[in-house]
mmCIF file of C-alpha atoms in Angstrom:
data_model
loop_
_atom_site.group_PDB
_atom_site.id
_atom_site.type_symbol
_atom_site.label_atom_id
_atom_site.label_comp_id
_atom_site.label_asym_id
_atom_site.label_seq_id
_atom_site.Cartn_x
_atom_site.Cartn_y
_atom_site.Cartn_z
ATOM 1 C CA UNK A 1 0.000 0.000 0.000
ATOM 2 C CA UNK A 2 2.864 2.387 0.733
ATOM 3 C CA UNK A 3 4.115 2.436 -2.830
ATOM 4 C CA UNK A 4 0.582 2.886 -4.200
ATOM 5 C CA UNK A 5 0.036 5.819 -1.861
ATOM 6 C CA UNK A 6 3.295 7.435 -2.951
ATOM 7 C CA UNK A 7 2.316 7.012 -6.606
ATOM 8 C CA UNK A 8 -1.091 8.594 -5.998
ATOM 9 C CA UNK A 9 0.561 11.433 -4.104
ATOM 10 C CA UNK A 10 2.700 12.181 -7.159
ATOM 11 C CA UNK A 11 -0.507 12.644 -9.183
ATOM 12 C CA UNK A 12 -1.757 15.135 -6.576
ATOM 13 C CA UNK A 13 1.645 16.860 -6.832
ATOM 14 C CA UNK A 14 1.296 17.189 -10.612
ATOM 15 C CA UNK A 15 -2.257 18.558 -10.239
ATOM 16 C CA UNK A 16 -1.089 21.037 -7.583
ATOM 17 C CA UNK A 17 1.810 22.193 -9.746
ATOM 18 C CA UNK A 18 -0.413 22.570 -12.811
ATOM 19 C CA UNK A 19 -2.887 24.594 -10.784
ATOM 20 C CA UNK A 20 -0.075 26.800 -9.473
ATOM 21 C CA UNK A 21 1.277 27.218 -12.995
ATOM 22 C CA UNK A 22 -2.193 28.201 -14.231
ATOM 23 C CA UNK A 23 -2.624 30.731 -11.427
ATOM 24 C CA UNK A 24 0.763 32.338 -12.038
ATOM 25 C CA UNK A 25 0.165 32.448 -15.809
ATOM 26 C CA UNK A 26 -3.220 34.114 -15.470
ATOM 27 C CA UNK A 27 -2.284 36.248 -12.443
ATOM 28 C CA UNK A 28 -5.456 34.984 -10.790
ATOM 29 C CA UNK A 29 -4.898 33.436 -7.385
ATOM 30 C CA UNK A 30 -8.532 32.710 -6.647
ATOM 31 C CA UNK A 31 -7.849 28.971 -6.385
ATOM 32 C CA UNK A 32 -4.943 29.448 -3.961
ATOM 33 C CA UNK A 33 -6.675 27.527 -1.145
ATOM 34 C CA UNK A 34 -7.282 24.579 -3.493
ATOM 35 C CA UNK A 35 -3.641 24.663 -4.638
ATOM 36 C CA UNK A 36 -2.387 24.658 -1.046
ATOM 37 C CA UNK A 37 -4.657 21.830 0.100
ATOM 38 C CA UNK A 38 -3.863 19.630 -2.894
ATOM 39 C CA UNK A 39 -0.153 20.053 -2.243
ATOM 40 C CA UNK A 40 -0.386 19.622 1.541
ATOM 41 C CA UNK A 41 -3.031 16.900 1.892
ATOM 42 C CA UNK A 42 -2.485 15.240 -1.477
ATOM 43 C CA UNK A 43 1.234 15.429 -2.128
ATOM 44 C CA UNK A 44 2.986 15.921 1.197
ATOM 45 C CA UNK A 45 0.727 14.056 3.613
ATOM 46 C CA UNK A 46 0.125 11.066 1.365
ATOM 47 C CA UNK A 47 3.819 10.806 0.510
ATOM 48 C CA UNK A 48 4.755 10.762 4.188
ATOM 49 C CA UNK A 49 2.002 8.260 4.974
ATOM 50 C CA UNK A 50 3.141 6.074 2.081
ATOM 51 C CA UNK A 51 6.711 6.140 3.357
ATOM 52 C CA UNK A 52 5.506 5.114 6.820
ATOM 53 C CA UNK A 53 3.386 2.297 5.391
ATOM 54 C CA UNK A 54 6.374 1.131 3.349
ATOM 55 C CA UNK A 55 8.893 1.298 6.195
ATOM 56 C CA UNK A 56 6.524 -0.243 8.746
ATOM 57 C CA UNK A 57 4.413 -2.839 6.895
ATOM 58 C CA UNK A 58 2.458 -3.687 10.075
ATOM 59 C CA UNK A 59 0.712 -0.308 9.676
ATOM 60 C CA UNK A 60 -0.623 -1.314 6.265
ATOM 61 C CA UNK A 61 -1.677 -4.857 7.178
ATOM 62 C CA UNK A 62 -4.803 -4.060 9.170
ATOM 63 C CA UNK A 63 -8.076 -2.479 8.228
ATOM 64 C CA UNK A 64 -7.031 0.935 9.576
ATOM 65 C CA UNK A 65 -4.484 1.433 6.812
ATOM 66 C CA UNK A 66 -6.989 0.523 4.133
ATOM 67 C CA UNK A 67 -9.647 2.781 5.654
ATOM 68 C CA UNK A 68 -7.182 5.673 5.767
ATOM 69 C CA UNK A 69 -6.172 5.081 2.151
ATOM 70 C CA UNK A 70 -9.723 5.050 0.804
ATOM 71 C CA UNK A 71 -11.198 7.804 2.956
ATOM 72 C CA UNK A 72 -8.301 10.149 2.214
ATOM 73 C CA UNK A 73 -8.482 9.500 -1.524
ATOM 74 C CA UNK A 74 -12.260 9.793 -1.704
ATOM 75 C CA UNK A 75 -12.649 12.803 0.572
ATOM 76 C CA UNK A 76 -9.852 14.977 -0.798
ATOM 77 C CA UNK A 77 -11.085 15.134 -4.415
ATOM 78 C CA UNK A 78 -14.641 15.814 -3.222
ATOM 79 C CA UNK A 79 -13.400 18.606 -0.973
ATOM 80 C CA UNK A 80 -11.166 20.149 -3.663
ATOM 81 C CA UNK A 81 -13.732 19.993 -6.446
ATOM 82 C CA UNK A 82 -16.437 21.481 -4.212
ATOM 83 C CA UNK A 83 -14.136 24.220 -2.924
ATOM 84 C CA UNK A 84 -13.131 25.046 -6.503
ATOM 85 C CA UNK A 85 -16.794 25.374 -7.461
ATOM 86 C CA UNK A 86 -17.502 27.612 -4.458
ATOM 87 C CA UNK A 87 -14.631 29.910 -5.383
ATOM 88 C CA UNK A 88 -15.153 30.007 -9.146
ATOM 89 C CA UNK A 89 -18.947 30.330 -9.138
ATOM 90 C CA UNK A 90 -19.145 32.365 -5.921
ATOM 91 C CA UNK A 91 -22.037 30.082 -5.035
ATOM 92 C CA UNK A 92 -22.143 28.775 -1.486
ATOM 93 C CA UNK A 93 -24.495 25.991 -2.563
ATOM 94 C CA UNK A 94 -21.340 23.897 -3.079
ATOM 95 C CA UNK A 95 -20.151 24.365 0.512
ATOM 96 C CA UNK A 96 -21.851 21.185 1.771
ATOM 97 C CA UNK A 97 -19.723 19.206 -0.683
ATOM 98 C CA UNK A 98 -16.630 20.888 0.724
ATOM 99 C CA UNK A 99 -17.736 20.002 4.252
ATOM 100 C CA UNK A 100 -18.528 16.392 3.328
ATOM 101 C CA UNK A 101 -15.186 15.948 1.576
ATOM 102 C CA UNK A 102 -13.315 17.574 4.447
ATOM 103 C CA UNK A 103 -15.091 15.342 6.956
ATOM 104 C CA UNK A 104 -14.313 12.174 5.009
ATOM 105 C CA UNK A 105 -10.661 13.227 4.675
ATOM 106 C CA UNK A 106 -10.391 14.151 8.357
ATOM 107 C CA UNK A 107 -11.871 10.817 9.447
ATOM 108 C CA UNK A 108 -9.307 9.047 7.265
ATOM 109 C CA UNK A 109 -6.496 11.084 8.821
ATOM 110 C CA UNK A 110 -7.753 10.405 12.360
ATOM 111 C CA UNK A 111 -7.762 6.676 11.541
ATOM 112 C CA UNK A 112 -4.182 7.052 10.306
ATOM 113 C CA UNK A 113 -3.155 8.763 13.565
ATOM 114 C CA UNK A 114 -4.886 6.061 15.617
ATOM 115 C CA UNK A 115 -3.135 3.395 13.537
ATOM 116 C CA UNK A 116 0.254 5.013 14.160
ATOM 117 C CA UNK A 117 -0.329 5.365 17.902
ATOM 118 C CA UNK A 118 -1.615 1.809 18.245
ATOM 119 C CA UNK A 119 0.559 -0.174 15.850
ATOM 120 C CA UNK A 120 3.880 1.623 15.349
ATOM 121 C CA UNK A 121 6.369 -0.123 17.583
ATOM 122 C CA UNK A 122 10.134 -0.081 17.909
ATOM 123 C CA UNK A 123 11.674 -3.101 16.241
#
């Protein structure tokens, strides 16, 4: 799972970089919050989690690792797409999608933290 997570994080990195490139080319930084969250929660956090899953396979063996993987990768795109729509359309009707995506992502991250605290042991 660690390697898969690192590969997915590289896709988030490419999306974040493309979004940053677009913003700097157009001199419109409206999507700055989306850019930051994609790079932080998609690229950086998932890369670090993937490294931990790779270095400590016991973290990836149980259900907690799988739950973290899926919740993080379902919630983050929902949150980012919804937030993009809120910002671009200036329509708060998309805010519930942002909240749902953020909640799903946060639950996945809390499961990850619980997994680390419970299962990461000195070898």
